[in-house]
Short mmCIF file of C-alpha atoms and ligand atoms in Angstrom, two decimals:
data_model
loop_
_atom_site.label_atom_id
_atom_site.label_comp_id
_atom_site.label_asym_id
_atom_site.label_seq_id
_atom_site.Cartn_x
_atom_site.Cartn_y
_atom_site.Cartn_z
CA MET U 1 5.20 28.49 16.67
CA SER U 2 6.95 28.24 13.28
CA THR U 3 4.98 27.81 10.09
CA SER U 4 6.33 24.31 9.55
CA MET U 5 4.94 23.30 12.93
CA ARG U 6 1.50 24.68 12.21
CA GLN U 7 1.28 23.02 8.84
CA HIS U 8 2.45 19.55 9.80
CA LYS U 9 0.57 17.11 11.93
CA LYS U 10 3.93 15.78 13.13
CA PRO U 11 6.19 18.59 14.29
CA ILE U 12 9.80 17.89 13.34
CA ILE U 13 11.86 19.17 16.20
CA SER U 14 14.51 16.62 17.04
CA PRO U 15 17.93 17.74 15.78
CA LEU U 16 18.87 14.04 15.43
CA ARG U 17 18.06 11.78 12.52
CA TYR U 18 17.13 8.39 13.84
CA PRO U 19 16.81 5.14 11.93
CA GLY U 20 13.33 3.89 12.81
CA GLY U 21 12.57 7.16 14.63
CA LYS U 22 9.08 7.47 16.04
CA ALA U 23 8.32 11.15 15.47
CA SER U 24 5.58 9.99 13.09
CA LEU U 25 3.68 8.44 16.01
CA TYR U 26 3.03 11.94 17.32
CA PRO U 27 -0.69 12.11 16.32
CA ARG U 28 -1.39 8.74 17.94
CA LEU U 29 0.51 9.62 21.09
CA ARG U 30 -1.25 12.96 21.33
CA THR U 31 -4.61 11.17 21.21
CA LEU U 32 -3.48 8.83 23.98
CA VAL U 33 -2.14 11.68 26.12
CA ARG U 34 -5.48 13.47 25.88
CA ALA U 35 -7.61 10.36 26.43
CA ASN U 36 -5.60 9.53 29.54
CA ALA U 37 -5.72 13.07 30.93
CA MET U 38 -1.93 13.35 30.88
CA THR U 39 -1.72 16.91 29.66
CA GLU U 40 -0.47 18.13 33.05
CA GLY U 41 1.75 15.10 33.41
CA THR U 42 5.14 13.65 32.59
CA TYR U 43 5.93 11.68 29.48
CA VAL U 44 8.89 9.30 29.70
CA GLU U 45 10.95 7.67 26.95
CA PRO U 46 13.29 5.09 28.55
CA TYR U 47 14.86 4.30 25.11
CA ALA U 48 14.75 7.79 23.69
CA GLY U 49 17.20 7.89 20.76
CA GLY U 50 16.12 10.88 18.66
CA ALA U 51 13.17 11.50 21.02
CA GLY U 52 11.14 12.93 18.14
CA ALA U 53 7.76 12.04 19.61
CA ALA U 54 8.67 13.31 23.09
CA LEU U 55 9.81 16.69 21.80
CA GLY U 56 6.75 17.02 19.58
CA LEU U 57 4.44 16.48 22.56
CA LEU U 58 6.34 18.91 24.77
CA ILE U 59 6.69 21.72 22.29
CA THR U 60 3.04 21.60 21.24
CA GLY U 61 2.05 21.79 24.92
CA GLU U 62 0.49 18.32 25.05
CA VAL U 63 2.59 17.38 28.09
CA GLN U 64 4.35 19.50 30.71
CA ARG U 65 7.51 17.48 31.30
CA ILE U 66 9.46 14.87 29.39
CA VAL U 67 12.18 12.47 30.47
CA ILE U 68 14.69 11.54 27.76
CA ASN U 69 16.77 8.52 28.77
CA ASP U 70 19.32 6.66 26.67
CA LEU U 71 22.01 4.23 27.77
CA ASP U 72 24.33 5.21 24.94
CA PRO U 73 26.77 7.77 26.46
CA ALA U 74 27.11 9.51 23.11
CA ILE U 75 23.36 10.04 22.68
CA TYR U 76 23.04 11.03 26.34
CA SER U 77 25.87 13.57 25.94
CA PHE U 78 24.11 15.07 22.96
CA TRP U 79 20.87 15.61 24.88
CA LEU U 80 22.67 16.95 27.91
CA ALA U 81 24.78 19.35 25.84
CA VAL U 82 21.91 20.70 23.79
CA THR U 83 19.62 21.25 26.79
CA LYS U 84 22.28 22.66 29.16
CA HIS U 85 24.34 24.72 26.70
CA PRO U 86 22.09 25.50 23.72
CA GLY U 87 23.89 28.78 22.97
CA GLU U 88 27.35 27.22 22.78
CA PHE U 89 25.97 24.27 20.89
CA SER U 90 24.32 26.50 18.29
CA GLN U 91 27.57 28.41 17.88
CA MET U 92 29.34 25.10 17.21
CA VAL U 93 26.72 24.24 14.59
CA LYS U 94 27.08 27.65 12.99
CA THR U 95 30.86 27.44 12.67
CA ALA U 96 31.14 23.73 11.82
CA ASP U 97 33.27 22.87 8.78
CA LEU U 98 31.46 20.38 6.60
CA THR U 99 34.48 18.61 5.16
CA VAL U 100 35.92 15.10 5.31
CA ASP U 101 38.87 16.41 7.41
CA GLU U 102 36.47 17.75 10.03
CA TRP U 103 34.42 14.55 9.82
CA LEU U 104 37.59 12.57 10.68
CA ARG U 105 38.25 14.87 13.65
CA GLN U 106 34.71 14.47 14.97
CA LYS U 107 34.85 10.73 14.42
CA GLU U 108 37.98 10.56 16.59
CA ILE U 109 36.21 12.48 19.40
CA TYR U 110 33.22 10.15 19.07
CA SER U 111 35.42 7.04 19.10
CA ILE U 112 37.29 8.13 22.24
CA GLY U 113 33.87 8.87 23.72
CA SER U 114 34.62 10.69 27.00
CA PRO U 115 31.27 11.64 28.50
CA GLU U 116 33.08 13.93 31.03
CA ASN U 117 33.32 16.44 28.22
CA TYR U 118 29.72 16.02 27.21
CA LEU U 119 29.60 19.16 25.07
CA LYS U 120 32.43 17.90 22.87
CA LEU U 121 31.14 14.33 22.69
CA GLY U 122 27.55 15.48 22.25
CA PHE U 123 28.54 17.71 19.36
CA ALA U 124 30.62 14.97 17.70
CA THR U 125 27.62 12.63 17.98
CA PHE U 126 25.36 15.23 16.42
CA TYR U 127 27.92 16.01 13.68
CA LEU U 128 28.21 12.34 12.66
CA ASN U 129 24.46 11.83 12.90
CA ARG U 130 23.90 14.69 10.46
CA THR U 131 26.76 13.91 8.05
CA ASN U 132 26.63 10.08 7.94
CA ARG U 133 24.56 8.00 5.56
CA SER U 134 21.11 7.46 7.14
CA GLY U 135 22.39 9.02 10.36
CA VAL U 136 24.04 5.75 11.37
CA LEU U 137 26.79 6.70 13.82
CA ASN U 138 29.18 3.97 12.80
CA GLY U 139 28.61 4.48 9.07
CA GLY U 140 30.50 6.56 6.52
CA PRO U 141 29.91 10.14 5.38
CA ILE U 142 27.23 11.02 2.81
CA GLY U 143 28.98 11.20 -0.58
CA GLY U 144 31.79 8.86 0.51
CA MET U 145 35.31 9.63 1.75
CA ASP U 146 36.18 10.93 -1.73
CA GLN U 147 32.93 12.99 -1.90
CA THR U 148 32.06 11.71 -5.36
CA GLY U 149 28.48 10.70 -4.53
CA ASN U 150 25.43 12.63 -5.77
CA TYR U 151 24.81 14.00 -2.29
CA LYS U 152 27.68 15.52 -0.32
CA ILE U 153 28.58 15.60 3.35
CA ASP U 154 26.52 18.78 3.96
CA ALA U 155 23.28 17.41 2.44
CA ARG U 156 21.57 16.95 5.84
CA PHE U 157 23.27 19.78 7.68
CA ASN U 158 21.06 22.80 7.13
CA LYS U 159 22.64 25.05 9.74
CA GLU U 160 19.80 27.55 9.95
CA GLY U 161 17.10 24.88 10.31
CA LEU U 162 19.08 22.97 12.93
CA ILE U 163 19.81 26.09 14.97
CA GLU U 164 16.08 26.86 14.90
CA ARG U 165 15.29 23.41 16.29
CA ILE U 166 17.87 23.93 19.05
CA ARG U 167 16.36 27.33 19.88
CA LEU U 168 12.89 25.79 20.24
CA LEU U 169 14.28 23.05 22.42
CA ALA U 170 16.12 25.58 24.59
CA LEU U 171 12.85 27.43 25.26
CA HIS U 172 11.60 24.24 26.92
CA SER U 173 14.83 22.97 28.46
CA LYS U 174 13.57 23.38 32.06
CA GLN U 175 10.83 20.87 31.22
CA ILE U 176 13.28 18.26 29.92
CA LYS U 177 15.09 15.79 32.19
CA VAL U 178 17.96 13.93 30.53
CA THR U 179 19.27 10.68 32.04
CA ASN U 180 21.73 7.90 31.17
CA SER U 181 20.35 4.82 32.89
CA ASP U 182 19.29 1.39 31.79
CA GLY U 183 15.75 1.66 30.40
CA LEU U 184 14.53 -0.94 32.92
CA ALA U 185 15.57 1.24 35.86
CA VAL U 186 13.69 4.15 34.32
CA ILE U 187 10.55 2.06 33.84
CA ARG U 188 10.74 0.81 37.43
CA LYS U 189 11.18 4.34 38.73
CA TYR U 190 8.39 6.02 36.77
CA SER U 191 5.79 3.26 36.53
CA SER U 192 4.78 3.79 40.14
CA ARG U 193 4.21 7.51 39.66
CA HIS U 194 0.84 9.12 39.04
CA ASN U 195 0.20 11.25 36.04
CA THR U 196 2.99 9.63 34.07
CA LEU U 197 2.95 8.00 30.66
CA ILE U 198 5.82 5.77 29.57
CA TYR U 199 6.51 5.09 25.92
CA ALA U 200 9.14 2.35 25.51
CA ASP U 201 10.77 1.84 22.11
CA PRO U 202 13.55 -0.63 22.90
CA PRO U 203 16.04 -2.08 20.39
CA TYR U 204 14.06 -4.34 18.07
CA PHE U 205 14.40 -8.11 17.88
CA GLU U 206 15.49 -8.27 14.29
CA LYS U 207 16.02 -4.84 12.86
CA ALA U 208 18.31 -3.35 15.48
CA GLY U 209 21.55 -4.53 13.84
CA SER U 210 24.21 -1.84 14.07
CA LEU U 211 21.84 1.09 13.65
CA TYR U 212 22.20 2.18 17.26
CA LEU U 213 23.50 0.82 20.55
CA ASN U 214 21.95 -2.60 20.90
CA SER U 215 22.46 -3.77 24.44
CA PHE U 216 19.67 -6.32 24.11
CA MET U 217 19.93 -10.08 24.06
CA ASP U 218 16.91 -12.37 24.28
CA SER U 219 17.07 -12.35 28.07
CA HIS U 220 16.76 -8.53 28.08
CA HIS U 221 13.59 -8.71 26.03
CA SER U 222 12.14 -11.17 28.55
CA THR U 223 13.22 -9.09 31.54
CA LEU U 224 11.66 -6.01 29.99
CA ALA U 225 8.42 -7.94 29.40
CA ALA U 226 8.38 -9.16 33.01
CA CYS U 227 8.88 -5.61 34.24
CA LEU U 228 6.19 -4.09 32.00
CA ASN U 229 3.70 -6.91 32.59
CA ARG U 230 4.11 -6.41 36.35
CA ALA U 231 3.30 -2.75 35.80
CA ALA U 232 0.15 -3.47 33.76
CA GLY U 233 -1.78 -1.21 36.14
CA SER U 234 0.39 1.78 35.19
CA LYS U 235 0.11 3.76 31.97
CA TRP U 236 2.58 2.62 29.33
CA LEU U 237 2.87 1.61 25.72
CA LEU U 238 5.58 -0.20 23.86
CA THR U 239 6.56 -0.59 20.20
CA TYR U 240 8.49 -3.45 18.63
CA ASP U 241 9.06 -5.18 15.33
CA ASN U 242 6.12 -7.51 14.71
CA VAL U 243 7.74 -10.86 15.49
CA PRO U 244 5.96 -13.84 17.13
CA ARG U 245 8.06 -13.48 20.30
CA VAL U 246 6.34 -10.17 21.12
CA ALA U 247 2.92 -11.82 20.99
CA GLU U 248 4.25 -14.53 23.31
CA LEU U 249 5.86 -12.18 25.82
CA TYR U 250 2.87 -9.86 25.92
CA ARG U 251 0.08 -12.40 25.34
CA GLU U 252 -2.05 -10.96 28.15
CA ARG U 253 -1.82 -7.38 26.92
CA ARG U 254 -3.74 -5.58 24.19
CA ARG U 255 -1.73 -5.30 20.99
CA GLU U 256 -2.13 -3.55 17.67
CA ILE U 257 -0.19 -4.03 14.46
CA PHE U 258 0.80 -0.90 12.59
CA SER U 259 3.08 0.40 9.89
CA LEU U 260 5.51 3.26 10.33
CA ASN U 261 5.65 3.83 6.59
CA TYR U 262 1.91 4.18 6.24
CA SER U 263 0.88 6.03 3.12
CA ALA U 264 -2.62 6.62 1.76
CA HIS U 265 -1.39 5.82 -1.74
CA ARG U 266 0.52 2.62 -1.13
CA VAL U 267 -0.25 -0.63 0.60
CA VAL U 268 2.62 -1.21 2.99
CA LYS U 269 3.17 -4.28 5.09
CA ALA U 270 2.35 -3.55 8.71
CA ASN U 271 5.52 -4.69 10.36
CA GLU U 272 5.49 -3.07 13.78
CA VAL U 273 3.41 -3.79 16.83
CA MET U 274 2.18 -1.62 19.70
CA VAL U 275 1.50 -3.14 23.12
CA PHE U 276 -0.59 -1.36 25.75
CA SER U 277 -0.79 -1.58 29.51
CA ASP U 278 -4.20 -2.54 30.91
CA SER U 279 -4.97 0.83 32.42
CA LEU U 280 -4.15 2.85 29.34
CA VAL U 281 -7.39 4.22 27.88
CA LEU U 282 -7.41 3.53 24.14
CA VAL U 283 -9.37 5.59 21.64
C1 LIG Q 1 14.69 1.89 18.72
S1 LIG Q 1 15.85 3.09 19.30
C2 LIG Q 1 14.76 4.35 19.83
C3 LIG Q 1 14.32 5.28 18.73
C4 LIG Q 1 13.45 6.43 19.26
N1 LIG Q 1 12.15 6.00 19.69
C5 LIG Q 1 13.30 7.55 18.23
O1 LIG Q 1 12.17 7.91 17.85
O2 LIG Q 1 14.32 8.09 17.79
C6 LIG Q 1 16.44 2.39 20.78
C7 LIG Q 1 17.34 3.29 21.63
O3 LIG Q 1 17.58 2.60 22.87
C8 LIG Q 1 18.91 2.85 23.30
N2 LIG Q 1 19.25 1.73 24.18
C9 LIG Q 1 19.74 0.50 23.88
N3 LIG Q 1 19.81 -0.27 24.96
C10 LIG Q 1 19.33 0.49 26.00
C11 LIG Q 1 19.12 0.23 27.40
N4 LIG Q 1 19.41 -0.95 27.93
N5 LIG Q 1 18.60 1.22 28.16
C12 LIG Q 1 18.29 2.43 27.62
N6 LIG Q 1 18.49 2.73 26.31
C13 LIG Q 1 18.99 1.77 25.50
C14 LIG Q 1 19.72 2.94 22.01
O4 LIG Q 1 20.87 3.72 22.23
C15 LIG Q 1 18.71 3.61 21.05
O5 LIG Q 1 18.90 5.00 21.05
#
């Protein structure tokens, strides 16, 4: 285990930067995994994105298997490429040109978006995620097209560090299942299985915007709630932005308000909410 993993409570393993990423929930999820005797079990993220929490739990041995599902073909291609061809992927990282010309080339591959060539699309997705402002795939490059900003296109592309994350991931690739389904189908499939914990982090009501693929309209939020409420006897948890609609949809479930930007030195508005299934043991 690398020094950075021993020192930090939240291991940073995902090669992707994700707006609103949930890697920081790792300590809480670890507590839940242990309290629910899931250490030998499967942990499922139906809306995985950067999958920071999932990878943290797997690599620290807290769970044995993870399922990373995302409906976005670009994100799916990234996870498939990096788990199936980590060597080739690392080589691509190592030799990547960090220039605006290369950015334009990768953007073209991303825009065409052919998942048949998942290595190419997966790498383009990764390249844009690491070179764009805030990792937003449809945004512009750090430093601007003219590269006159304080930070340049390579500011978040530490090749050595990223290759190390890919190497760690590759060591566990047999324990990672990558899928490209609708999150609802994944919840339906896994909620009936024993020894399985589902953590759903769907597109938010208000914040989702253009940060990532937002396939959700109000009806999707209600369908998701119906599906999860039906599965209240299974082990799942859900996070959302703290809007009144969540309290309405999940009025019969236990809920807890929290802040992702919690800091011991600042008072931050708690603007997210966690919802728990009835059979999840809380500590
Ligand atoms: C809030 S983000 C998840 C962030 C993630 N928890 C992390 O830590 O990086 C929501 C993700 O759901 C994906 N998504 C959107 N609609 C979906 C759907 N219907 N089924 C599965 N995934 C979906 C998006 O592509 C996005 O990656």
